[in-house]
Each structure stands twice: as structure tokens, then as C-alpha cells.
mmCIF file of C-alpha atoms (C1' of nucleotides) in Angstrom:
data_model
loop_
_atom_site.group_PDB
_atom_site.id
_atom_site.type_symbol
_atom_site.label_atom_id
_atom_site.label_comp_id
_atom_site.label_asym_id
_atom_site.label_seq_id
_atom_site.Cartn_x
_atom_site.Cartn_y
_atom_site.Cartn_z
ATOM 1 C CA UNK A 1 -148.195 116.868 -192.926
ATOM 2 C CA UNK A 2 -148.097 116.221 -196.222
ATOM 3 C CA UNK A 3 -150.929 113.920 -198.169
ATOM 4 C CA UNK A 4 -153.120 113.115 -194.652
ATOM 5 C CA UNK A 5 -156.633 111.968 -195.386
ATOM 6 C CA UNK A 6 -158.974 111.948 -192.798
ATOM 7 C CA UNK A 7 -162.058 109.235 -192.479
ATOM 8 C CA UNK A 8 -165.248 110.094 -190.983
ATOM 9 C CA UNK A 9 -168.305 108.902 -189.165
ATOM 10 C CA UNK A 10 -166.748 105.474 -187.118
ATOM 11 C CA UNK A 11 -167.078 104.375 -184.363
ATOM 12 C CA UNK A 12 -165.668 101.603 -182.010
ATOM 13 C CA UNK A 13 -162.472 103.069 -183.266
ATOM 14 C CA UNK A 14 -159.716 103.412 -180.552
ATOM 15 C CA UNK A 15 -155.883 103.781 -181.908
ATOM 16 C CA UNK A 16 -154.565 102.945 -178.466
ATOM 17 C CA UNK A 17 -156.782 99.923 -178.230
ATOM 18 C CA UNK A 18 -156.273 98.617 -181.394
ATOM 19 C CA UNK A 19 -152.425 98.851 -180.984
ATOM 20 C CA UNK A 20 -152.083 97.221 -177.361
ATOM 21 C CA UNK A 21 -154.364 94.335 -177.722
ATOM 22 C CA UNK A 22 -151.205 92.541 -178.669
ATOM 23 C CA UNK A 23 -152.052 91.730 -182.086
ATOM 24 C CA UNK A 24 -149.426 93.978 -183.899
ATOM 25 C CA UNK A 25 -146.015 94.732 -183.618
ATOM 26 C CA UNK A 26 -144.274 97.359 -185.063
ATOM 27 C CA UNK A 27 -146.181 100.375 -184.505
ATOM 28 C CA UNK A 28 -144.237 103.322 -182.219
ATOM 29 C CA UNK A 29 -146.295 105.600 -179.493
ATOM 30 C CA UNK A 30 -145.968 109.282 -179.990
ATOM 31 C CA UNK A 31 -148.409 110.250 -177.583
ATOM 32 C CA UNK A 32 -151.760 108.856 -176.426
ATOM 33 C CA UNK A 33 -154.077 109.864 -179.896
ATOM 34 C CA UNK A 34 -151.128 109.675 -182.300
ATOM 35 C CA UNK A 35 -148.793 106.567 -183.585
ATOM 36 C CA UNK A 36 -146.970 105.595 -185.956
ATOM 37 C CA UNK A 37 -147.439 102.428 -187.981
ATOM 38 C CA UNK A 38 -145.491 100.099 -190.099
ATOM 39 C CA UNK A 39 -147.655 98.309 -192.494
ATOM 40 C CA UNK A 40 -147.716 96.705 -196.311
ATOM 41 C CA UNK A 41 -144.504 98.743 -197.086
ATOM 42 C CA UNK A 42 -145.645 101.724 -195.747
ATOM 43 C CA UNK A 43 -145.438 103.942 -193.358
ATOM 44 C CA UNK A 44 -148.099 105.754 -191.780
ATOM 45 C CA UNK A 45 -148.878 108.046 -188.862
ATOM 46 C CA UNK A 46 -152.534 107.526 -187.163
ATOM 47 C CA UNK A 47 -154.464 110.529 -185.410
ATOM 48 C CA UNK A 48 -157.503 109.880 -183.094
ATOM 49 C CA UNK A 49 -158.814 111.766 -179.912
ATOM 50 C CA UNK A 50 -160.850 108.745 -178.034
ATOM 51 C CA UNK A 51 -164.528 109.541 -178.866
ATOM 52 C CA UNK A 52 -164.263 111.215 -182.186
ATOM 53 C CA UNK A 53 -165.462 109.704 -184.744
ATOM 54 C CA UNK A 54 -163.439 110.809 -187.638
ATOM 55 C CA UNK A 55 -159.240 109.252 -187.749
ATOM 56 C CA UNK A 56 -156.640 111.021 -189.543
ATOM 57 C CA UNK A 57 -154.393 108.789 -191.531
ATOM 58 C CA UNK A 58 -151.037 110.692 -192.483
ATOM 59 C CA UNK A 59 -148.865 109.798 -195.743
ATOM 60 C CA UNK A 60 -151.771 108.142 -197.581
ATOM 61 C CA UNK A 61 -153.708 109.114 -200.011
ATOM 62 C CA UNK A 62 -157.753 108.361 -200.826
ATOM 63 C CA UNK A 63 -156.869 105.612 -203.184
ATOM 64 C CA UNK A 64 -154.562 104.194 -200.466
ATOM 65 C CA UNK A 65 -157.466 104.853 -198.012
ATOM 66 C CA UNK A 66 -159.979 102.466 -200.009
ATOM 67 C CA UNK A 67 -157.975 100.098 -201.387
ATOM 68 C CA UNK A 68 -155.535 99.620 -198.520
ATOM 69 C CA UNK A 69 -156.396 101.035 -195.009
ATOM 70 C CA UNK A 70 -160.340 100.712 -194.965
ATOM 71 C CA UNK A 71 -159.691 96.679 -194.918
ATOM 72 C CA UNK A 72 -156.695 96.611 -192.682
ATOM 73 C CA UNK A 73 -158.306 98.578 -189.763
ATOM 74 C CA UNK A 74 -161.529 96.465 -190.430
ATOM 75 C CA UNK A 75 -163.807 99.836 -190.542
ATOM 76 C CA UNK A 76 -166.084 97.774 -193.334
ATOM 77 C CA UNK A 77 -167.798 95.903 -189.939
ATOM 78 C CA UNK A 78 -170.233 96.437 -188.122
ATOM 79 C CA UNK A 79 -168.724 96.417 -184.704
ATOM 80 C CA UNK A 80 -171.886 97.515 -182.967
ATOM 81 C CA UNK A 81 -173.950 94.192 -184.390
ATOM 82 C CA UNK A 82 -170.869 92.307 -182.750
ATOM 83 C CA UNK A 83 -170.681 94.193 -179.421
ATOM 84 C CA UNK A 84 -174.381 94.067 -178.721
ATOM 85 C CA UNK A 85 -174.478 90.040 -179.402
ATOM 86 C CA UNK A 86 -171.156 89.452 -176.845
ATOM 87 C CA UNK A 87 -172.577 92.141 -174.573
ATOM 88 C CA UNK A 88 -176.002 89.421 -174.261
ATOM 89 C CA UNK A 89 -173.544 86.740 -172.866
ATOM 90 C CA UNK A 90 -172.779 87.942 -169.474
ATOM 91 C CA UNK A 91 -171.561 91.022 -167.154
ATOM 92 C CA UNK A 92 -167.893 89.732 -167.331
ATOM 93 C CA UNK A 93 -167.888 90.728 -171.165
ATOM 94 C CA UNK A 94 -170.056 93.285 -170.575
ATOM 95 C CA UNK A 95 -167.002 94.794 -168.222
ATOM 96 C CA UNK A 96 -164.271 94.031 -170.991
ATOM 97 C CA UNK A 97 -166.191 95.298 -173.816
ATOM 98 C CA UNK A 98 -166.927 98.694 -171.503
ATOM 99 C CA UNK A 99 -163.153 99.027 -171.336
ATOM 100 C CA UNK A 100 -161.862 98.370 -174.987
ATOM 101 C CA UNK A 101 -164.945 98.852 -177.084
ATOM 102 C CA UNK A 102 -162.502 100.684 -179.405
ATOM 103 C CA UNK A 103 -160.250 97.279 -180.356
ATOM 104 C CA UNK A 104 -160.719 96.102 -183.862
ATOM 105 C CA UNK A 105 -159.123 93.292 -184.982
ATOM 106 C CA UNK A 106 -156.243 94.066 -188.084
ATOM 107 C CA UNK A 107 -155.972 92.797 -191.126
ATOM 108 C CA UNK A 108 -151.693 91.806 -191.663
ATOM 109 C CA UNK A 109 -149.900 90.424 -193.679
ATOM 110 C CA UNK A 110 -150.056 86.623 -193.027
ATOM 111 C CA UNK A 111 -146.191 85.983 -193.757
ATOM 112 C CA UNK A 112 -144.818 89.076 -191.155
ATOM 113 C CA UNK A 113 -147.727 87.242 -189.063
ATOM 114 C CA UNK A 114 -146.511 83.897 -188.979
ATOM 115 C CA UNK A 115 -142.845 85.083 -188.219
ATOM 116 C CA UNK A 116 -143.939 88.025 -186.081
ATOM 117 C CA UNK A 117 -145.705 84.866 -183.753
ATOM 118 C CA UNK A 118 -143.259 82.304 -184.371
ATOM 119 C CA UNK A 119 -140.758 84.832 -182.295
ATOM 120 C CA UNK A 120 -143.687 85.371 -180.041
ATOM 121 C CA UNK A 121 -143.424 82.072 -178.305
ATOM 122 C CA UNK A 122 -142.068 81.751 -174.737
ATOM 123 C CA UNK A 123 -141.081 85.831 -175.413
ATOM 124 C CA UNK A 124 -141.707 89.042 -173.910
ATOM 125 C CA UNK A 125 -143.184 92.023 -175.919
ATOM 126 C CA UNK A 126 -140.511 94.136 -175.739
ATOM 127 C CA UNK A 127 -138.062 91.848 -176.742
ATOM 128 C CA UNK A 128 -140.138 90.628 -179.879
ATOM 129 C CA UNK A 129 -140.306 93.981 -180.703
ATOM 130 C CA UNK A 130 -136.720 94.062 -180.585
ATOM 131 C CA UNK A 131 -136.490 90.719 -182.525
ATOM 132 C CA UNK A 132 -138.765 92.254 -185.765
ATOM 133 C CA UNK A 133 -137.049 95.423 -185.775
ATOM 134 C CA UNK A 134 -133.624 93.812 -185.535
ATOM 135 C CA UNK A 135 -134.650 92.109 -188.861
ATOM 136 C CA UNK A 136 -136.138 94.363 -190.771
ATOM 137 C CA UNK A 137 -133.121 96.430 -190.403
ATOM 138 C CA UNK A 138 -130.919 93.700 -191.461
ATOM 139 C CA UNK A 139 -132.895 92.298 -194.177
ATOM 140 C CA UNK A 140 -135.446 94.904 -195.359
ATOM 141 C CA UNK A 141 -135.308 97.601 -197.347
ATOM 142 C CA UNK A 142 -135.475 101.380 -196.308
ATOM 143 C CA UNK A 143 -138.951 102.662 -196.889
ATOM 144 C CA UNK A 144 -139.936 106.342 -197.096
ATOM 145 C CA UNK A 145 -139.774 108.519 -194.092
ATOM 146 C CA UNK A 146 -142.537 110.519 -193.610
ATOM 147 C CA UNK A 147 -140.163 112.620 -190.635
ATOM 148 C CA UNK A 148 -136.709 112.192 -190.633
ATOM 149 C CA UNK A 149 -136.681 111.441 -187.239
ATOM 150 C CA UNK A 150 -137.075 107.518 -187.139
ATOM 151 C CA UNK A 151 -135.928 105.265 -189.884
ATOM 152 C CA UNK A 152 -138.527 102.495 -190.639
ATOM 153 C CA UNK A 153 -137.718 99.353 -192.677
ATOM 154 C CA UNK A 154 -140.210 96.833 -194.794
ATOM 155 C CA UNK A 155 -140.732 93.420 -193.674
ATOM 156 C CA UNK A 156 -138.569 90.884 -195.878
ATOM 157 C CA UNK A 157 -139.789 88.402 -197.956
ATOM 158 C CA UNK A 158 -139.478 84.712 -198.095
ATOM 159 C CA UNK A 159 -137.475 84.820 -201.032
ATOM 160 C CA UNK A 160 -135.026 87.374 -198.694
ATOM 161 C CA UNK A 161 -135.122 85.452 -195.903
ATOM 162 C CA UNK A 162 -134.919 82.064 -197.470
ATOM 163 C CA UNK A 163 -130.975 82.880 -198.151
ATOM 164 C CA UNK A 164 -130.344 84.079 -194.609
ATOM 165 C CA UNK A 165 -127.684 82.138 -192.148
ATOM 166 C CA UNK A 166 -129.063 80.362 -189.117
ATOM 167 C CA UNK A 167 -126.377 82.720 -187.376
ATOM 168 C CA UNK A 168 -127.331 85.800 -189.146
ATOM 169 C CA UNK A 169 -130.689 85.236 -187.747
ATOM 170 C CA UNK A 170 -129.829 84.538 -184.474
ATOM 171 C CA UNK A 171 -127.910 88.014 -184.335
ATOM 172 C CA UNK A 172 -131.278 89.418 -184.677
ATOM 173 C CA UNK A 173 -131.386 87.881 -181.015
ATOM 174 C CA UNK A 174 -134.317 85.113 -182.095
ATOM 175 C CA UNK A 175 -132.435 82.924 -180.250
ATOM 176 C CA UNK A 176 -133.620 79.235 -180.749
ATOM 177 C CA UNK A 177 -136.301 80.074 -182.836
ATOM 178 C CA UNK A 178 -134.060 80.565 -185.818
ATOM 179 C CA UNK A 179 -134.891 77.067 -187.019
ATOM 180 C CA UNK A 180 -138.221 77.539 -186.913
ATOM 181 C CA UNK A 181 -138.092 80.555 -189.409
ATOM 182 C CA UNK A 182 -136.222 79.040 -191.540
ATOM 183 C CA UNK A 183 -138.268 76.146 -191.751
ATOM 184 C CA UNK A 184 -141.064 78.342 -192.300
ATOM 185 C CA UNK A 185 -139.284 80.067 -195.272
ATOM 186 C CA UNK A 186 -138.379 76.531 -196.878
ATOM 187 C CA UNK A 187 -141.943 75.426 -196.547
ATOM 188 C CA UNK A 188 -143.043 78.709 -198.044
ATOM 189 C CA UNK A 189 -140.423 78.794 -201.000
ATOM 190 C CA UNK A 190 -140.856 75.257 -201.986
ATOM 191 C CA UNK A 191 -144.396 75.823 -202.403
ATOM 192 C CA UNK A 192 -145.181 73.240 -199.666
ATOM 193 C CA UNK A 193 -147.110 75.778 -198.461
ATOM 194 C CA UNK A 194 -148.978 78.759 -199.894
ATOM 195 C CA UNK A 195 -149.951 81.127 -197.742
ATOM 196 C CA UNK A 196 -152.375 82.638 -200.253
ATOM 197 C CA UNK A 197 -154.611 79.467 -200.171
ATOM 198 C CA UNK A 198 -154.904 79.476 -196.496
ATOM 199 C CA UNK A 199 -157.803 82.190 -197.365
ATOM 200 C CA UNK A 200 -159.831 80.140 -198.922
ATOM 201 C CA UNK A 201 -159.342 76.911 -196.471
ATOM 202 C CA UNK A 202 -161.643 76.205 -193.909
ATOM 203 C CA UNK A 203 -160.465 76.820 -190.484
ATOM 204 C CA UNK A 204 -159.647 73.327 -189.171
ATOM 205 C CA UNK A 205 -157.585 72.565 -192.288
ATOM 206 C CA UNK A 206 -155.860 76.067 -192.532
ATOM 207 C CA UNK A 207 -155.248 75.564 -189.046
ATOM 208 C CA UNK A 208 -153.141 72.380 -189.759
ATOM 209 C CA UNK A 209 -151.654 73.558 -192.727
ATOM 210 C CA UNK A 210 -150.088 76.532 -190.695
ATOM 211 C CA UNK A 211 -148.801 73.530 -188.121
ATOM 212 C CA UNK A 212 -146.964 71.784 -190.313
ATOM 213 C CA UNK A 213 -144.331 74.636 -189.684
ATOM 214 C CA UNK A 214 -141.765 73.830 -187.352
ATOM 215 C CA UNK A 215 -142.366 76.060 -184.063
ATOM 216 C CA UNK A 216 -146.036 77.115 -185.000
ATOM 217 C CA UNK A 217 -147.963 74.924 -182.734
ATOM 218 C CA UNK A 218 -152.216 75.805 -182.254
ATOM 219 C CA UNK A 219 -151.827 78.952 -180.427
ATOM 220 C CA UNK A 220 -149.517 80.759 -182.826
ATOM 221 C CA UNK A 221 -151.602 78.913 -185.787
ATOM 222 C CA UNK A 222 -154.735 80.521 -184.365
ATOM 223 C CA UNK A 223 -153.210 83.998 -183.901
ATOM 224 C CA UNK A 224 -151.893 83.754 -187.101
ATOM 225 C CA UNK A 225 -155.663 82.816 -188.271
ATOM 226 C CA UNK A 226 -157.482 85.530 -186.682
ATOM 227 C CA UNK A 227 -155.011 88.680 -187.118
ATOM 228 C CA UNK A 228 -154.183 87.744 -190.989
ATOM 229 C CA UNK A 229 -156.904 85.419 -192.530
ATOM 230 C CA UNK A 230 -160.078 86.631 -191.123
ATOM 231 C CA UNK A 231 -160.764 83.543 -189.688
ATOM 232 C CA UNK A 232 -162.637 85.486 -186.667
ATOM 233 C CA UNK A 233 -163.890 82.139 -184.842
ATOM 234 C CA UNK A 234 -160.668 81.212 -183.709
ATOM 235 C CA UNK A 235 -159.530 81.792 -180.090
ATOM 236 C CA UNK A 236 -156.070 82.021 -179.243
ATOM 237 C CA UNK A 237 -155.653 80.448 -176.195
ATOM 238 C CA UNK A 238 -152.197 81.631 -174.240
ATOM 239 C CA UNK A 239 -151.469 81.338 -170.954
ATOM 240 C CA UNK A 240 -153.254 84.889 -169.614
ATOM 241 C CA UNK A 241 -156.633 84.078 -171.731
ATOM 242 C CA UNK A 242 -156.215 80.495 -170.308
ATOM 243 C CA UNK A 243 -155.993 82.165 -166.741
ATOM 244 C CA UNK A 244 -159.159 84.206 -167.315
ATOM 245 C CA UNK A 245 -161.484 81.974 -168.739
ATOM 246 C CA UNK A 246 -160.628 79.451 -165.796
ATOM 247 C CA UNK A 247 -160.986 82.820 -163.801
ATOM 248 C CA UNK A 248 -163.860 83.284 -164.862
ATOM 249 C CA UNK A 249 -166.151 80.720 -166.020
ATOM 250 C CA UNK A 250 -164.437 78.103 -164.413
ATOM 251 C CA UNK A 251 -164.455 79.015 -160.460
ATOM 252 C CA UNK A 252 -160.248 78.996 -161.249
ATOM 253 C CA UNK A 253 -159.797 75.137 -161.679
ATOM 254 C CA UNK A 254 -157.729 74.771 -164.223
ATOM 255 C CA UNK A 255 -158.477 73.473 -167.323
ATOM 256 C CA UNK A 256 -157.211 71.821 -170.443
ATOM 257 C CA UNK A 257 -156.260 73.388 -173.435
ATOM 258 C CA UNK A 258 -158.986 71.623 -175.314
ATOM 259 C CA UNK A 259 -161.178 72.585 -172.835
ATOM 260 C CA UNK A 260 -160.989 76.174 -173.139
ATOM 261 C CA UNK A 261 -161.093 75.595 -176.750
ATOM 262 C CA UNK A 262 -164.623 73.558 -176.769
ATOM 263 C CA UNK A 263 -165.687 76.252 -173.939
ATOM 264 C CA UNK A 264 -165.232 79.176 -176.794
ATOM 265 C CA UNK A 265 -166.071 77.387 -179.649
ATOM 266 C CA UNK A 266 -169.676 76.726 -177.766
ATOM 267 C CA UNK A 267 -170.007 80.407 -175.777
ATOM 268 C CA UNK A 268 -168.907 82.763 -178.713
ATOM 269 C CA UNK A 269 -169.251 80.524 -181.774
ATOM 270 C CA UNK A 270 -168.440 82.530 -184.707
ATOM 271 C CA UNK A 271 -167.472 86.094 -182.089
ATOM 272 C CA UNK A 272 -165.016 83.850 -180.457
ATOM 273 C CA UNK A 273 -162.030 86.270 -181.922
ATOM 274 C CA UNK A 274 -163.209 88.994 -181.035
ATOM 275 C CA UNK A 275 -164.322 88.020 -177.111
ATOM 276 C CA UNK A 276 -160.957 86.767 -176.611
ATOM 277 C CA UNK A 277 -159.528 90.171 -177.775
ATOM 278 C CA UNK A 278 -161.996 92.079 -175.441
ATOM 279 C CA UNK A 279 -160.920 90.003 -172.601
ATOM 280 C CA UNK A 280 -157.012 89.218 -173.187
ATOM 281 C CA UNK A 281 -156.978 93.597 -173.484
ATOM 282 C CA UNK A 282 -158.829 93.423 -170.318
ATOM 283 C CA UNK A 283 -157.447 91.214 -168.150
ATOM 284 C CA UNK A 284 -153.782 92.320 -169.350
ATOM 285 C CA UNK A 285 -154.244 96.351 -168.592
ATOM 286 C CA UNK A 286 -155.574 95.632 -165.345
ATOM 287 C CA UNK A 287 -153.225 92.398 -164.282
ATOM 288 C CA UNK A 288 -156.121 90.411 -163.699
ATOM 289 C CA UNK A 289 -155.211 86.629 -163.007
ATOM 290 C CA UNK A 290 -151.545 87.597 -163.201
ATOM 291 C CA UNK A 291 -150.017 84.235 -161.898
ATOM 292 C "C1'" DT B 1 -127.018 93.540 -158.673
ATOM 293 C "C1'" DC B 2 -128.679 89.273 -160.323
ATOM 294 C "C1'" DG B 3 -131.858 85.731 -161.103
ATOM 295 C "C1'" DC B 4 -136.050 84.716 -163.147
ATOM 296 C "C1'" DA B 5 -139.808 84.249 -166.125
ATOM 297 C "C1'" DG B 6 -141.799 85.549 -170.403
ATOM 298 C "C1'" DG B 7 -148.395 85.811 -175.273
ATOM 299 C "C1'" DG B 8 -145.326 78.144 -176.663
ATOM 300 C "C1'" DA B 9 -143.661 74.249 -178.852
ATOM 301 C "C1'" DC B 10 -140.551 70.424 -179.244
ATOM 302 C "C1'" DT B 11 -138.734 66.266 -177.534
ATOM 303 C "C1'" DC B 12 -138.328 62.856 -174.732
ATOM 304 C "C1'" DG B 13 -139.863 59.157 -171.264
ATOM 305 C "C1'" DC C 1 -149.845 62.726 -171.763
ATOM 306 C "C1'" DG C 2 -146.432 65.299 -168.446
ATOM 307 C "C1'" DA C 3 -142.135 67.396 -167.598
ATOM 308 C "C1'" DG C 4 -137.919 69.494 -168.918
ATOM 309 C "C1'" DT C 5 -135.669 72.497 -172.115
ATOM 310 C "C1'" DC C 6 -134.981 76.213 -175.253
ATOM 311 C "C1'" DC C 7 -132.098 82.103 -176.599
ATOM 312 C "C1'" DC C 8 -132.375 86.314 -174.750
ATOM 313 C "C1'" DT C 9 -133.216 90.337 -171.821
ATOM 314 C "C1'" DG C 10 -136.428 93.499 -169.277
ATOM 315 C "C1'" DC C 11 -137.907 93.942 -164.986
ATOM 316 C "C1'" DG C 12 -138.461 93.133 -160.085
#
DNA sequence: TCGCAGGGACTCG
DNA sequence: CGAGTCCCTGCG
């Protein structure tokens, strides 16, 4: 393979983790320590045996490595520093942590985030898969193979998307969520929004800036937060974290959204992102609290 | 085979 | 607030 770096000496570092936590999209299995992923117009293909600590990044190079990768796959924290501080709150995250201590949380690109969720909603992830693939193939552009195999297309812009039908989308299979992205593109063309200043917003107000778009209520806004902007307090609540957390902490009574919300915000503080992550991989691998 | 529910949010009453 | 509704399809 031809330009492959290879990065050494991290740890908490599980491709398979990573991928399945549900945070990310378009990325393709080829087998258990190798996948493929589409990312800032690239293409890449990721090798790691579980419990090395060196990854081999295919069709990069070491610029790409610094200036690109190093952020995306968050290898500039310290995940141990986090782990042992969530491992002090109790056995239950002591048990999800065991299991997917190799889960970091991705750095994306916040506009193929806030479509990517907006899709999400009431969805299945095979069939939001479907959805993104269906339009970056209609309204991307061909990026560069790195094995002729599997064509791979870039996410399109606002500025593409902003001329799209409501029809045209909805043969992408979005269904009634076709409104919402183009709402979303309108807001983000007509500089009513700018997604670039949600960086530099505090949560609570970058959190109701992201509402303001049709069909992105607080659980897409939050996973939106946490995936693209950093903003690790955040904890997407959805109806399996929902499930555990009453599971857990609250003998299964169910609770209110805000609830759950105060619950985190007080138990994790600042970690909040990252528990929820541990558990949601958790609870979702095994079935637990499955309705 | 076929009906149902799926990582929510909107829109009413 | 609470309940009903929303495209589509993978899966039981």
C-alpha cells in the first residue's frame, strides 16, 4: 500500500470501538483490525490489532498525519487521566469502560455532522448509512480510490446542496427529513448561521444556535456538539442511554429528559461525553435495557 | 411473508 | 406538557 504511515506508542486506541460507538457514519468493515474510512475528502484505510499500540494509517502521508489525523482520532488526549477519573464513579462504569476502553471520541466535520444526525432521527443505522451514501453519490464528487474495488464520494457542501430539489433529496430515501436539510442549508448559506463560530460559543448558546434548525432538536444538537465541536460535556440523551441511566441509577423508573440531563451534568460534569459513549457502546453490544 | 419499530422532533390539543 | 405523526426499510 502505497504512502501508509504508521503512529506509535497509543493507547486506548481501538478501530472497532471507535467506529461502532455510533458516532460516525461512513466508514466500511474489512475485517475486525482493518477499515476503511471516509473523512475531510479523503479516503483512508485504518490498521490496528486490539492491544498494539502503534495504528497504521494507509493513503496519508506524515504531513497529513499531524495536521489532519492526529486531531480527528483525538490521540493529543490523555485518555488514561479521563478513564481513571470515570472509573472512581462506580462499578457500572467501571464495567463499560472494561469493555470499550479503546473508544475515542472523533473529531468531524460539523456540517456532514449536522446532516449525518438530522437523518439520524427516528432512523435505523443501516438505513442512515444508506441515506449518506445515497447522497454523496448524487451530489459529491468522486474522490481518489486508494483500491479500485469500492468507489467513495466527498460529502457535499452547503453551497451544493443549497440548489438541490426537495424531491431529489428525497430519492436519496431521507424521506420527511428533506425539509429539514434544506432548512439547514438555507440557514447555513444565508449566513444565519455559521457553523465556524459555534467553536468558539459556549455550550448552552451553541446548543441553541444549532436548534434553530428545523429538525435538530437537543439530542441531535448535542451529538452534533460532542462529535464535531469538542464540546465534551454534553450528553446525548436518546432513547437507549435514556434506558440505561434509568437502568441504572434510577432503579428503572423512568425519568424525564431533563432529568437525565441534570443527572449527567452533576455525575460526570465536564467527562459527561465521554461516559455516555462508554455506556451507549456498552449497553448497545450487549442489548442491555433493550425495550 | 408482512407488519413493525427504529439513536427524534414537530405540531397540535 | 402529552400524544400522534412522519419516509423508509431491515429485521423478526
Amino acid at each position: 500500500m502505497k504512502n501508509a504511515v504508521i503512529v506509535e506508542g497509543i493507547n486506548f486506541f481501538n478501530i472497532k470501538q471507535i467506529l461502532e460507538s455510533g458516532q460516525i457514519f461512513r466508514f466500511q468493515k474489512i475485517n475486525d483490525t482493518t477499515y476503511i474510512i471516509v473523512a475531510k475528502d479523503k479516503v483512508i484505510k485504518v490498521g490496528h490489532q486490539p492491544n498494539s499500540t502503534s495504528i497504521l494509517i494507509c493513503n496519508s502521508t506524515v504531513g497529513d498525519l499531524e495536521q489532519i489525523w492526529k486531531p480527528y482520532f483525538d490521540l493529543e488526549t490523555n485518555y488514561e487521566e479521563i478513564i481513571d477519573t470515570l472509573n472512581n464513579k462506580d462499578e457500572h462504569m467501571q464495567t463499560a469502560i472494561r469493555f470499550g476502553e479503546g473508544i475515542r471520541i472523533l473529531r468531524q466535520d460539523p456540517w456532514e455532522m449536522l446532516i449525518s444526525f438530522i437523518i439520524s432521527q427516528n432512523n435505523s443505522i443501516p438505513q442512515i448509512k444508506n441515506c449518506i451514501e445515497n447522497i454523496t453519490r448524487k451530489f459529491g464528487e468522486k474522490l481518489e480510490n486508494i483500491d479500485s474495488e469500492i468507489e467513495f464520494y466527498s460529502f457535499p457542501s452547503p453551497e451544493d446542496l443549497v440548489k438541490v430539489s426537495e424531491e431529489e433529496l428525497r430519492e436519496c430515501k431521507v424521506g420527511f427529513r428533506a425539509p429539514y436539510i434544506m432548512d439547514a442549508c438555507k440557514k447555513i448559506i444565508e449566513e444565519e448561521i455559521n457553523l465556524n463560530e459555534i467553536f468558539t460559543m459556549k455550550t448552552e448558546l451553541a446548543r441553541d444556535t444549532l436548534m434553530k434548525i428545523k429538525g435538530v432538536g437537543p439530542k441531535i444538537a448535542d451529538c452534533i456538539l460532542l462529535f464535531s465541536y469538542g464540546k465534551m460535556e454534553v450528553f446525548p440523551t436518546d432513547v437507549w442511554i435514556k434506558r440505561v441511566i434509568e437502568g441504572l441509577y434510577f432503579e428503572g423508573k423512568e425519568q424525564k429528559l431533563r432529568d437525565i440531563q441534570q443527572f449527567a451534568k452533576e455525575y460526570y460534569g465536564e467527562l459527561a461525553g465521554y461516559a455516555q459513549q462508554y455506556l451507549f457502546y456498552y449497553a448497545r453490544e450487549h442489548e442491555l435495557f433493550k425495550k
